[in-house]
mmCIF file of C-alpha atoms and ligand atoms in Angstrom:
data_model
loop_
_atom_site.group_PDB
_atom_site.id
_atom_site.type_symbol
_atom_site.label_atom_id
_atom_site.label_comp_id
_atom_site.label_asym_id
_atom_site.label_seq_id
_atom_site.Cartn_x
_atom_site.Cartn_y
_atom_site.Cartn_z
ATOM 1 C CA MET A 99 0.000 0.000 0.000
ATOM 2 C CA HIS A 100 1.672 3.137 -1.250
ATOM 3 C CA LEU A 101 -0.206 6.442 -1.296
ATOM 4 C CA SER A 102 2.313 8.179 -3.571
ATOM 5 C CA ARG A 103 0.883 6.119 -6.433
ATOM 6 C CA PHE A 104 -2.217 8.336 -6.350
ATOM 7 C CA PRO A 105 -2.321 11.924 -7.600
ATOM 8 C CA ARG A 106 -2.459 14.417 -4.764
ATOM 9 C CA ILE A 107 -2.373 18.190 -4.412
ATOM 10 C CA ARG A 108 -0.724 18.997 -1.127
ATOM 11 C CA LEU A 109 -2.632 21.999 0.133
ATOM 12 C CA ALA A 110 -3.492 20.774 3.636
ATOM 13 C CA HIS A 111 -1.374 21.876 6.576
ATOM 14 C CA LEU A 112 -0.018 18.501 7.654
ATOM 15 C CA PRO A 113 0.743 16.884 9.980
ATOM 16 C CA THR A 114 -2.020 18.282 12.181
ATOM 17 C CA PRO A 115 -1.053 18.515 15.865
ATOM 18 C CA LEU A 116 -1.723 15.649 18.286
ATOM 19 C CA GLU A 117 -2.167 17.272 21.692
ATOM 20 C CA PRO A 118 -3.199 16.285 25.218
ATOM 21 C CA MET A 119 -6.441 17.764 26.563
ATOM 22 C CA LYS A 120 -5.390 18.013 30.193
ATOM 23 C CA ARG A 121 -8.322 19.877 31.686
ATOM 24 C CA LEU A 122 -10.965 17.808 29.874
ATOM 25 C CA SER A 123 -9.109 14.599 30.832
ATOM 26 C CA LYS A 124 -9.133 15.640 34.486
ATOM 27 C CA GLU A 125 -12.826 16.520 34.314
ATOM 28 C CA LEU A 126 -13.742 13.129 32.812
ATOM 29 C CA GLY A 127 -11.168 10.907 34.562
ATOM 30 C CA VAL A 128 -9.962 9.527 31.202
ATOM 31 C CA GLU A 129 -6.748 10.455 29.368
ATOM 32 C CA ILE A 130 -7.929 12.142 26.174
ATOM 33 C CA TRP A 131 -5.771 13.476 23.360
ATOM 34 C CA ILE A 132 -6.960 15.432 20.363
ATOM 35 C CA LYS A 133 -5.914 15.110 16.723
ATOM 36 C CA ARG A 134 -6.409 18.618 15.346
ATOM 37 C CA ASP A 135 -7.918 18.020 11.905
ATOM 38 C CA ASP A 136 -9.831 21.242 12.529
ATOM 39 C CA CYS A 137 -6.454 22.832 11.686
ATOM 40 C CA THR A 138 -5.924 21.496 8.155
ATOM 41 C CA GLY A 139 -5.618 25.069 6.951
ATOM 42 C CA MET A 140 -8.040 25.401 4.043
ATOM 43 C CA SER A 141 -10.614 28.122 4.825
ATOM 44 C CA THR A 142 -10.609 27.397 8.593
ATOM 45 C CA GLY A 143 -9.860 23.693 8.044
ATOM 46 C CA GLY A 144 -11.717 20.459 8.693
ATOM 47 C CA ASN A 145 -11.697 16.846 7.629
ATOM 48 C CA LYS A 146 -12.763 17.380 3.989
ATOM 49 C CA THR A 147 -9.451 19.054 3.201
ATOM 50 C CA ARG A 148 -7.541 15.747 3.462
ATOM 51 C CA LYS A 149 -10.042 14.120 1.085
ATOM 52 C CA LEU A 150 -9.835 17.040 -1.326
ATOM 53 C CA GLU A 151 -6.058 16.615 -1.652
ATOM 54 C CA PHE A 152 -6.834 13.451 -3.634
ATOM 55 C CA LEU A 153 -10.196 14.413 -5.166
ATOM 56 C CA MET A 154 -8.989 17.730 -6.582
ATOM 57 C CA ALA A 155 -5.858 16.088 -7.983
ATOM 58 C CA GLU A 156 -8.134 13.671 -9.851
ATOM 59 C CA ALA A 157 -10.248 16.613 -11.068
ATOM 60 C CA LEU A 158 -7.188 18.357 -12.522
ATOM 61 C CA GLU A 159 -5.935 15.104 -14.032
ATOM 62 C CA GLN A 160 -9.260 14.808 -15.848
ATOM 63 C CA GLY A 161 -8.936 18.375 -17.135
ATOM 64 C CA ALA A 162 -11.870 19.734 -15.150
ATOM 65 C CA ASP A 163 -12.600 23.460 -15.241
ATOM 66 C CA MET A 164 -15.487 23.191 -12.790
ATOM 67 C CA VAL A 165 -16.299 21.127 -9.705
ATOM 68 C CA MET A 166 -19.744 20.400 -8.361
ATOM 69 C CA THR A 167 -20.750 18.943 -5.018
ATOM 70 C CA GLN A 168 -23.717 18.790 -2.661
ATOM 71 C CA GLY A 169 -24.546 18.837 1.029
ATOM 72 C CA ALA A 170 -26.752 20.383 3.690
ATOM 73 C CA THR A 171 -27.145 24.169 3.921
ATOM 74 C CA GLN A 172 -24.275 24.477 6.416
ATOM 75 C CA THR A 173 -22.027 21.929 4.662
ATOM 76 C CA ASN A 174 -18.400 22.157 5.780
ATOM 77 C CA HIS A 175 -17.468 19.991 2.823
ATOM 78 C CA GLY A 176 -18.932 22.529 0.402
ATOM 79 C CA ARG A 177 -16.976 25.377 2.011
ATOM 80 C CA GLN A 178 -13.658 23.487 1.853
ATOM 81 C CA THR A 179 -14.376 22.470 -1.751
ATOM 82 C CA ALA A 180 -15.120 26.109 -2.651
ATOM 83 C CA ALA A 181 -11.815 27.212 -1.097
ATOM 84 C CA TYR A 182 -9.861 24.479 -2.905
ATOM 85 C CA ALA A 183 -11.521 25.400 -6.206
ATOM 86 C CA ALA A 184 -10.613 29.065 -5.662
ATOM 87 C CA LYS A 185 -6.976 28.159 -4.998
ATOM 88 C CA LEU A 186 -6.816 26.007 -8.133
ATOM 89 C CA GLY A 187 -8.721 28.440 -10.369
ATOM 90 C CA LEU A 188 -11.725 26.162 -10.916
ATOM 91 C CA ASP A 189 -15.378 27.196 -10.832
ATOM 92 C CA CYS A 190 -17.431 25.631 -8.047
ATOM 93 C CA HIS A 191 -21.168 24.999 -7.760
ATOM 94 C CA ILE A 192 -22.717 23.597 -4.580
ATOM 95 C CA LEU A 193 -26.212 22.100 -4.336
ATOM 96 C CA LEU A 194 -27.610 22.675 -0.851
ATOM 97 C CA GLU A 195 -30.351 20.530 0.681
ATOM 98 C CA ASP A 196 -32.509 22.062 3.403
ATOM 99 C CA ARG A 197 -32.340 19.175 5.883
ATOM 100 C CA THR A 198 -33.472 21.132 8.953
ATOM 101 C CA GLY A 199 -36.316 23.385 7.781
ATOM 102 C CA TYR A 200 -34.847 26.347 9.726
ATOM 103 C CA ASP A 201 -35.933 29.711 8.336
ATOM 104 C CA ASP A 202 -33.336 31.431 10.538
ATOM 105 C CA ALA A 203 -31.483 34.124 8.546
ATOM 106 C CA ASN A 204 -28.046 33.275 9.947
ATOM 107 C CA TYR A 205 -28.525 29.556 9.329
ATOM 108 C CA ASN A 206 -29.411 30.181 5.695
ATOM 109 C CA HIS A 207 -26.929 32.959 4.876
ATOM 110 C CA ASN A 208 -24.147 33.102 7.485
ATOM 111 C CA GLY A 209 -21.499 30.582 8.605
ATOM 112 C CA ASN A 210 -20.462 28.250 5.794
ATOM 113 C CA VAL A 211 -22.908 29.779 3.278
ATOM 114 C CA LEU A 212 -21.200 33.160 3.584
ATOM 115 C CA LEU A 213 -17.793 31.507 3.155
ATOM 116 C CA ASP A 214 -18.968 29.502 0.093
ATOM 117 C CA HIS A 215 -19.916 32.774 -1.558
ATOM 118 C CA LEU A 216 -16.747 34.587 -0.446
ATOM 119 C CA HIS A 217 -14.711 31.858 -2.179
ATOM 120 C CA GLY A 218 -16.643 32.580 -5.371
ATOM 121 C CA ALA A 219 -18.781 29.434 -5.399
ATOM 122 C CA THR A 220 -22.389 29.515 -6.586
ATOM 123 C CA THR A 221 -25.064 27.738 -4.550
ATOM 124 C CA GLN A 222 -28.512 26.371 -5.259
ATOM 125 C CA LYS A 223 -31.138 25.405 -2.670
ATOM 126 C CA PHE A 224 -33.366 22.283 -2.614
ATOM 127 C CA PRO A 225 -36.041 21.143 -0.152
ATOM 128 C CA GLY A 226 -35.229 18.342 2.310
ATOM 129 C CA GLY A 227 -35.630 14.777 1.072
ATOM 130 C CA HIS A 228 -34.858 15.771 -2.510
ATOM 131 C CA ASP A 229 -32.853 13.259 -4.616
ATOM 132 C CA MET A 230 -29.657 15.277 -4.476
ATOM 133 C CA VAL A 231 -27.561 12.733 -6.386
ATOM 134 C CA ALA A 232 -29.962 12.842 -9.332
ATOM 135 C CA GLU A 233 -30.161 16.625 -9.088
ATOM 136 C CA MET A 234 -26.379 16.953 -9.184
ATOM 137 C CA GLY A 235 -26.196 14.623 -12.204
ATOM 138 C CA ARG A 236 -28.752 16.794 -13.980
ATOM 139 C CA ALA A 237 -26.906 20.017 -13.088
ATOM 140 C CA ALA A 238 -23.564 18.573 -14.235
ATOM 141 C CA GLU A 239 -25.081 17.477 -17.566
ATOM 142 C CA LYS A 240 -26.473 20.967 -18.078
ATOM 143 C CA LYS A 241 -23.024 22.539 -17.654
ATOM 144 C CA ARG A 242 -21.422 19.849 -19.841
ATOM 145 C CA ALA A 243 -23.902 20.682 -22.605
ATOM 146 C CA GLU A 244 -22.541 24.243 -22.327
ATOM 147 C CA GLY A 245 -19.049 22.892 -22.949
ATOM 148 C CA ARG A 246 -17.790 22.756 -19.374
ATOM 149 C CA ASN A 247 -15.637 19.903 -18.061
ATOM 150 C CA VAL A 248 -17.345 19.172 -14.744
ATOM 151 C CA TYR A 249 -15.822 16.994 -12.012
ATOM 152 C CA VAL A 250 -18.542 15.780 -9.652
ATOM 153 C CA ILE A 251 -17.604 15.210 -6.007
ATOM 154 C CA PRO A 252 -20.074 13.122 -3.980
ATOM 155 C CA GLY A 253 -21.518 14.551 -0.741
ATOM 156 C CA GLY A 254 -18.841 14.719 1.960
ATOM 157 C CA GLY A 255 -16.197 13.747 -0.610
ATOM 158 C CA SER A 256 -16.859 10.174 0.443
ATOM 159 C CA ASN A 257 -15.703 7.770 -2.233
ATOM 160 C CA PRO A 258 -12.534 5.618 -2.375
ATOM 161 C CA THR A 259 -10.493 8.540 -3.759
ATOM 162 C CA GLY A 260 -11.564 10.885 -0.945
ATOM 163 C CA ALA A 261 -11.101 8.179 1.693
ATOM 164 C CA LEU A 262 -7.398 8.017 0.746
ATOM 165 C CA GLY A 263 -7.084 11.276 2.696
ATOM 166 C CA TYR A 264 -7.983 9.393 5.878
ATOM 167 C CA VAL A 265 -5.780 6.421 5.042
ATOM 168 C CA ASN A 266 -3.081 9.088 5.024
ATOM 169 C CA CYS A 267 -4.331 10.375 8.398
ATOM 170 C CA ALA A 268 -4.031 6.853 9.849
ATOM 171 C CA PHE A 269 -0.372 6.741 8.746
ATOM 172 C CA GLU A 270 0.226 10.198 10.150
ATOM 173 C CA LEU A 271 -1.427 9.492 13.509
ATOM 174 C CA LEU A 272 0.398 6.218 14.038
ATOM 175 C CA GLY A 273 3.703 7.850 13.070
ATOM 176 C CA GLN A 274 3.136 10.640 15.600
ATOM 177 C CA ALA A 275 2.215 8.161 18.327
ATOM 178 C CA ASN A 276 5.250 5.986 17.588
ATOM 179 C CA ASP A 277 7.589 8.982 17.536
ATOM 180 C CA ALA A 278 6.257 10.198 20.880
ATOM 181 C CA GLY A 279 6.141 6.738 22.471
ATOM 182 C CA LEU A 280 2.421 7.242 22.944
ATOM 183 C CA GLN A 281 0.238 4.156 23.094
ATOM 184 C CA ILE A 282 -3.239 4.822 21.671
ATOM 185 C CA ASP A 283 -6.053 2.547 22.826
ATOM 186 C CA ARG A 284 -8.928 4.009 20.808
ATOM 187 C CA VAL A 285 -9.892 6.703 18.307
ATOM 188 C CA VAL A 286 -13.290 8.435 18.579
ATOM 189 C CA HIS A 287 -14.752 10.852 16.015
ATOM 190 C CA ALA A 288 -17.970 12.083 14.415
ATOM 191 C CA THR A 289 -19.058 10.031 11.401
ATOM 192 C CA GLY A 290 -21.435 11.122 8.641
ATOM 193 C CA SER A 291 -20.997 10.376 4.948
ATOM 194 C CA SER A 292 -18.460 7.731 6.102
ATOM 195 C CA GLY A 293 -15.245 8.606 4.231
ATOM 196 C CA THR A 294 -13.362 9.642 7.353
ATOM 197 C CA GLN A 295 -14.002 6.449 9.284
ATOM 198 C CA ALA A 296 -13.637 4.230 6.210
ATOM 199 C CA GLY A 297 -10.221 5.694 5.395
ATOM 200 C CA LEU A 298 -9.020 5.608 8.998
ATOM 201 C CA VAL A 299 -10.102 2.015 9.546
ATOM 202 C CA THR A 300 -8.589 0.908 6.242
ATOM 203 C CA GLY A 301 -5.254 2.549 7.042
ATOM 204 C CA LEU A 302 -5.121 1.258 10.622
ATOM 205 C CA CYS A 303 -6.122 -2.277 9.602
ATOM 206 C CA ALA A 304 -3.585 -2.326 6.760
ATOM 207 C CA MET A 305 -0.871 -1.449 9.299
ATOM 208 C CA ASN A 306 -2.305 -3.957 11.774
ATOM 209 C CA ALA A 307 -2.275 -1.163 14.365
ATOM 210 C CA GLN A 308 -4.979 -2.851 16.456
ATOM 211 C CA ILE A 309 -6.480 0.496 17.429
ATOM 212 C CA PRO A 310 -10.293 0.370 17.462
ATOM 213 C CA VAL A 311 -12.120 3.319 15.893
ATOM 214 C CA LEU A 312 -15.515 4.380 17.221
ATOM 215 C CA GLY A 313 -17.608 6.572 14.924
ATOM 216 C CA ILE A 314 -20.269 8.657 16.669
ATOM 217 C CA GLY A 315 -23.211 8.967 14.285
ATOM 218 C CA THR A 316 -24.687 12.274 13.147
ATOM 219 C CA ARG A 317 -27.500 11.100 10.902
ATOM 220 C CA ALA A 318 -28.159 7.439 10.050
ATOM 221 C CA PRO A 319 -29.162 4.628 12.423
ATOM 222 C CA GLN A 320 -26.365 2.284 13.569
ATOM 223 C CA ALA A 321 -26.799 -0.653 11.164
ATOM 224 C CA LYS A 322 -26.994 1.654 8.143
ATOM 225 C CA GLN A 323 -24.062 3.800 9.280
ATOM 226 C CA GLU A 324 -21.800 0.803 9.915
ATOM 227 C CA GLN A 325 -22.740 -0.780 6.586
ATOM 228 C CA MET A 326 -21.965 2.460 4.724
ATOM 229 C CA VAL A 327 -18.554 2.745 6.390
ATOM 230 C CA PHE A 328 -17.768 -0.936 5.836
ATOM 231 C CA ASP A 329 -18.747 -0.829 2.143
ATOM 232 C CA LEU A 330 -16.569 2.217 1.523
ATOM 233 C CA ALA A 331 -13.673 0.742 3.539
ATOM 234 C CA CYS A 332 -13.810 -2.401 1.365
ATOM 235 C CA ARG A 333 -13.763 -0.327 -1.838
ATOM 236 C CA THR A 334 -10.923 1.819 -0.481
ATOM 237 C CA ALA A 335 -8.853 -1.252 0.459
ATOM 238 C CA GLU A 336 -9.446 -2.616 -3.046
ATOM 239 C CA LYS A 337 -8.232 0.642 -4.603
ATOM 240 C CA LEU A 338 -5.098 0.366 -2.474
ATOM 241 C CA GLY A 339 -4.445 -3.229 -3.460
ATOM 242 C CA CYS A 340 -5.182 -4.730 -0.047
ATOM 243 C CA ALA A 341 -8.726 -6.016 -0.543
ATOM 244 C CA GLY A 342 -10.186 -7.835 2.458
ATOM 245 C CA VAL A 343 -7.976 -6.141 5.048
ATOM 246 C CA VAL A 344 -10.993 -4.639 6.864
ATOM 247 C CA ARG A 345 -13.341 -7.043 8.622
ATOM 248 C CA ARG A 346 -16.956 -6.162 9.375
ATOM 249 C CA GLU A 347 -16.239 -6.135 13.122
ATOM 250 C CA ASP A 348 -13.561 -3.455 12.642
ATOM 251 C CA VAL A 349 -16.336 -0.982 11.855
ATOM 252 C CA MET A 350 -18.110 0.340 14.946
ATOM 253 C CA ALA A 351 -20.597 3.185 15.188
ATOM 254 C CA ASN A 352 -22.615 4.488 18.113
ATOM 255 C CA THR A 353 -25.631 6.467 16.912
ATOM 256 C CA ASP A 354 -27.139 7.335 20.308
ATOM 257 C CA TYR A 355 -26.158 11.007 20.052
ATOM 258 C CA VAL A 356 -27.914 12.049 16.805
ATOM 259 C CA GLY A 357 -30.878 13.554 18.678
ATOM 260 C CA GLU A 358 -33.835 14.778 16.603
ATOM 261 C CA GLY A 359 -31.936 14.540 13.353
ATOM 262 C CA TYR A 360 -29.121 15.672 11.107
ATOM 263 C CA GLY A 361 -28.024 19.248 11.695
ATOM 264 C CA ILE A 362 -30.333 19.766 14.676
ATOM 265 C CA PRO A 363 -28.397 20.717 17.819
ATOM 266 C CA THR A 364 -28.744 18.505 20.916
ATOM 267 C CA GLU A 365 -28.461 19.406 24.606
ATOM 268 C CA SER A 366 -25.492 17.062 25.048
ATOM 269 C CA GLY A 367 -23.835 18.565 21.971
ATOM 270 C CA ILE A 368 -24.243 22.097 23.308
ATOM 271 C CA GLU A 369 -22.745 20.933 26.621
ATOM 272 C CA ALA A 370 -19.809 19.425 24.685
ATOM 273 C CA ILE A 371 -19.267 22.708 22.822
ATOM 274 C CA ARG A 372 -19.173 24.609 26.116
ATOM 275 C CA MET A 373 -16.818 22.075 27.749
ATOM 276 C CA PHE A 374 -14.312 22.045 24.855
ATOM 277 C CA ALA A 375 -14.460 25.828 24.542
ATOM 278 C CA GLU A 376 -14.155 26.575 28.267
ATOM 279 C CA LEU A 377 -11.732 23.812 29.293
ATOM 280 C CA GLU A 378 -9.520 23.551 26.197
ATOM 281 C CA GLY A 379 -10.060 26.690 24.116
ATOM 282 C CA ILE A 380 -11.222 24.504 21.222
ATOM 283 C CA LEU A 381 -14.292 25.152 19.056
ATOM 284 C CA LEU A 382 -16.681 22.388 17.936
ATOM 285 C CA ASP A 383 -19.717 22.607 15.647
ATOM 286 C CA PRO A 384 -23.304 21.609 16.572
ATOM 287 C CA CYS A 385 -23.841 19.346 13.557
ATOM 288 C CA TYR A 386 -20.844 16.989 13.737
ATOM 289 C CA SER A 387 -17.927 17.441 16.109
ATOM 290 C CA ALA A 388 -20.162 18.398 19.058
ATOM 291 C CA LYS A 389 -22.201 15.219 18.663
ATOM 292 C CA GLY A 390 -18.972 13.220 18.394
ATOM 293 C CA ALA A 391 -17.674 14.915 21.535
ATOM 294 C CA ALA A 392 -21.018 14.377 23.304
ATOM 295 C CA GLY A 393 -20.586 10.646 22.695
ATOM 296 C CA LEU A 394 -16.990 10.797 23.919
ATOM 297 C CA ILE A 395 -18.014 12.655 27.096
ATOM 298 C CA ASP A 396 -21.038 10.485 27.899
ATOM 299 C CA LEU A 397 -19.208 7.199 27.288
ATOM 300 C CA ALA A 398 -16.236 8.422 29.361
ATOM 301 C CA ARG A 399 -18.612 9.293 32.219
ATOM 302 C CA LYS A 400 -20.163 5.830 31.969
ATOM 303 C CA GLY A 401 -16.733 4.192 32.288
ATOM 304 C CA ALA A 402 -16.583 2.835 28.735
ATOM 305 C CA PHE A 403 -12.944 3.970 28.314
ATOM 306 C CA LYS A 404 -11.611 2.784 31.680
ATOM 307 C CA ASP A 405 -7.777 2.835 31.753
ATOM 308 C CA GLU A 406 -7.657 3.775 28.072
ATOM 309 C CA ARG A 407 -5.805 6.545 26.295
ATOM 310 C CA VAL A 408 -8.343 7.898 23.809
ATOM 311 C CA VAL A 409 -7.674 10.127 20.798
ATOM 312 C CA PHE A 410 -10.571 12.350 19.750
ATOM 313 C CA LEU A 411 -10.204 13.188 16.062
ATOM 314 C CA HIS A 412 -11.481 16.756 15.717
ATOM 315 C CA THR A 413 -13.061 16.857 12.258
ATOM 316 C CA GLY A 414 -13.623 20.645 12.327
ATOM 317 C CA GLY A 415 -16.844 22.498 11.546
ATOM 318 C CA ALA A 416 -16.580 25.590 13.749
ATOM 319 C CA ALA A 417 -17.161 27.780 10.683
ATOM 320 C CA ALA A 418 -20.820 26.709 10.984
ATOM 321 C CA LEU A 419 -21.171 28.320 14.440
ATOM 322 C CA GLY A 420 -22.174 31.658 12.909
ATOM 323 C CA GLY A 421 -25.162 29.888 11.370
ATOM 324 C CA TYR A 422 -26.194 28.373 14.702
ATOM 325 C CA ASP A 423 -26.166 31.369 17.048
ATOM 326 C CA PHE A 424 -29.834 30.659 17.859
ATOM 327 C CA ALA A 425 -28.755 27.464 19.650
ATOM 328 C CA PHE A 426 -26.796 29.306 22.337
ATOM 329 C CA ASP A 427 -27.967 31.405 25.244
ATOM 330 C CA HIS A 428 -24.953 33.466 26.239
ATOM 331 C CA SER A 429 -26.764 36.439 27.748
ATOM 332 C CA ASP A 430 -25.138 35.717 31.145
ATOM 333 C CA ARG A 431 -21.728 36.507 29.633
ATOM 334 C CA TRP A 432 -22.420 40.245 29.604
ATOM 335 C CA VAL A 433 -21.160 41.544 32.922
ATOM 336 C CA ASN A 434 -20.910 45.129 34.131
ATOM 337 C CA LEU A 435 -18.099 45.601 36.656
HETATM 338 C C1 PLP B 758 -18.206 15.897 7.129
HETATM 339 C C2 PLP B 758 -17.900 16.048 8.574
HETATM 340 C C3 PLP B 758 -17.820 14.924 9.421
HETATM 341 C C4 PLP B 758 -18.133 13.530 8.968
HETATM 342 O O1 PLP B 758 -17.133 13.009 8.147
HETATM 343 P P1 PLP B 758 -17.550 11.917 7.052
HETATM 344 O O2 PLP B 758 -16.302 11.619 6.350
HETATM 345 O O3 PLP B 758 -18.590 12.586 6.197
HETATM 346 O O4 PLP B 758 -18.124 10.761 7.767
HETATM 347 C C5 PLP B 758 -17.482 15.120 10.740
HETATM 348 N N1 PLP B 758 -17.238 16.351 11.213
HETATM 349 C C6 PLP B 758 -17.313 17.457 10.442
HETATM 350 C C7 PLP B 758 -17.043 18.787 11.070
HETATM 351 C C8 PLP B 758 -17.641 17.340 9.089
HETATM 352 O O5 PLP B 758 -17.726 18.441 8.344
#
């Protein structure tokens, strides 16, 4: 398995730091480290940047002059794709699905949406439950008929090419741990469109690292989430020439922290945002990393990580906070001395 055999545009700031979270660890009674993939550098960073190193290289190889992708209104993937496209001089169009029904002005125009537009991307809105894959195919065909060479990136950048970014992260993380003499017992992170977990698990299994990865779900129920991750991990391993290296039992997801649904903040997620912000100076987002952290915090409190050293992979997302101001009551932070 040799990642240099695949085209890659190195625009991410790598390696991302691996740091102890001392105050959170003390609070929870579990040693927790953080892998700072919120610091990958492209337009405030996040996990999609690693995937885009490989996806955008493929786009350029195919002679694309335009990229198209899709996601929810506050998609972090769309924002990182828009930034990458700007850097490479490609046009970018993002199809946005209204998965929450919020008519809040900041949700619909601030946060990631503002950044999409600042990077020069165009956006298009669809109601929730729309067939976004079909819609994107139709939109791409329309631009192709106009003579454009469109490279279509699936939602979340989650296909075997994108997942290579997280195979790379598995190498990087294990290298950092080995260099520091740090024994990692488990990795925990938020999982959604599945490319992050699929790539990580594939990389760790291929190295026989024997480090379990727990994905905390943000949308789908457990069986569906695990199957999605497993299917993509199998296809990624095949692409890398190590088919069969991931077993079904290597893929674990806990979907108890989704709450009402995708993109809808939860009480435990808001608590996680406050804890990370106040104890560690680190920002999470309500849609993904906060739900991942809520799972980490709750499971730590329940003793699920007893005597373990856990790495929380921070997948980013804080750029969405400006679109979620309605979820926070911070009126008690105004103090007149
Ligand atoms: C997309 C995203 C995830 C989920 O990653 P997948 O590869 O889609 O499973 C987690 N956290 C944040 C902040 C994201 O933007």
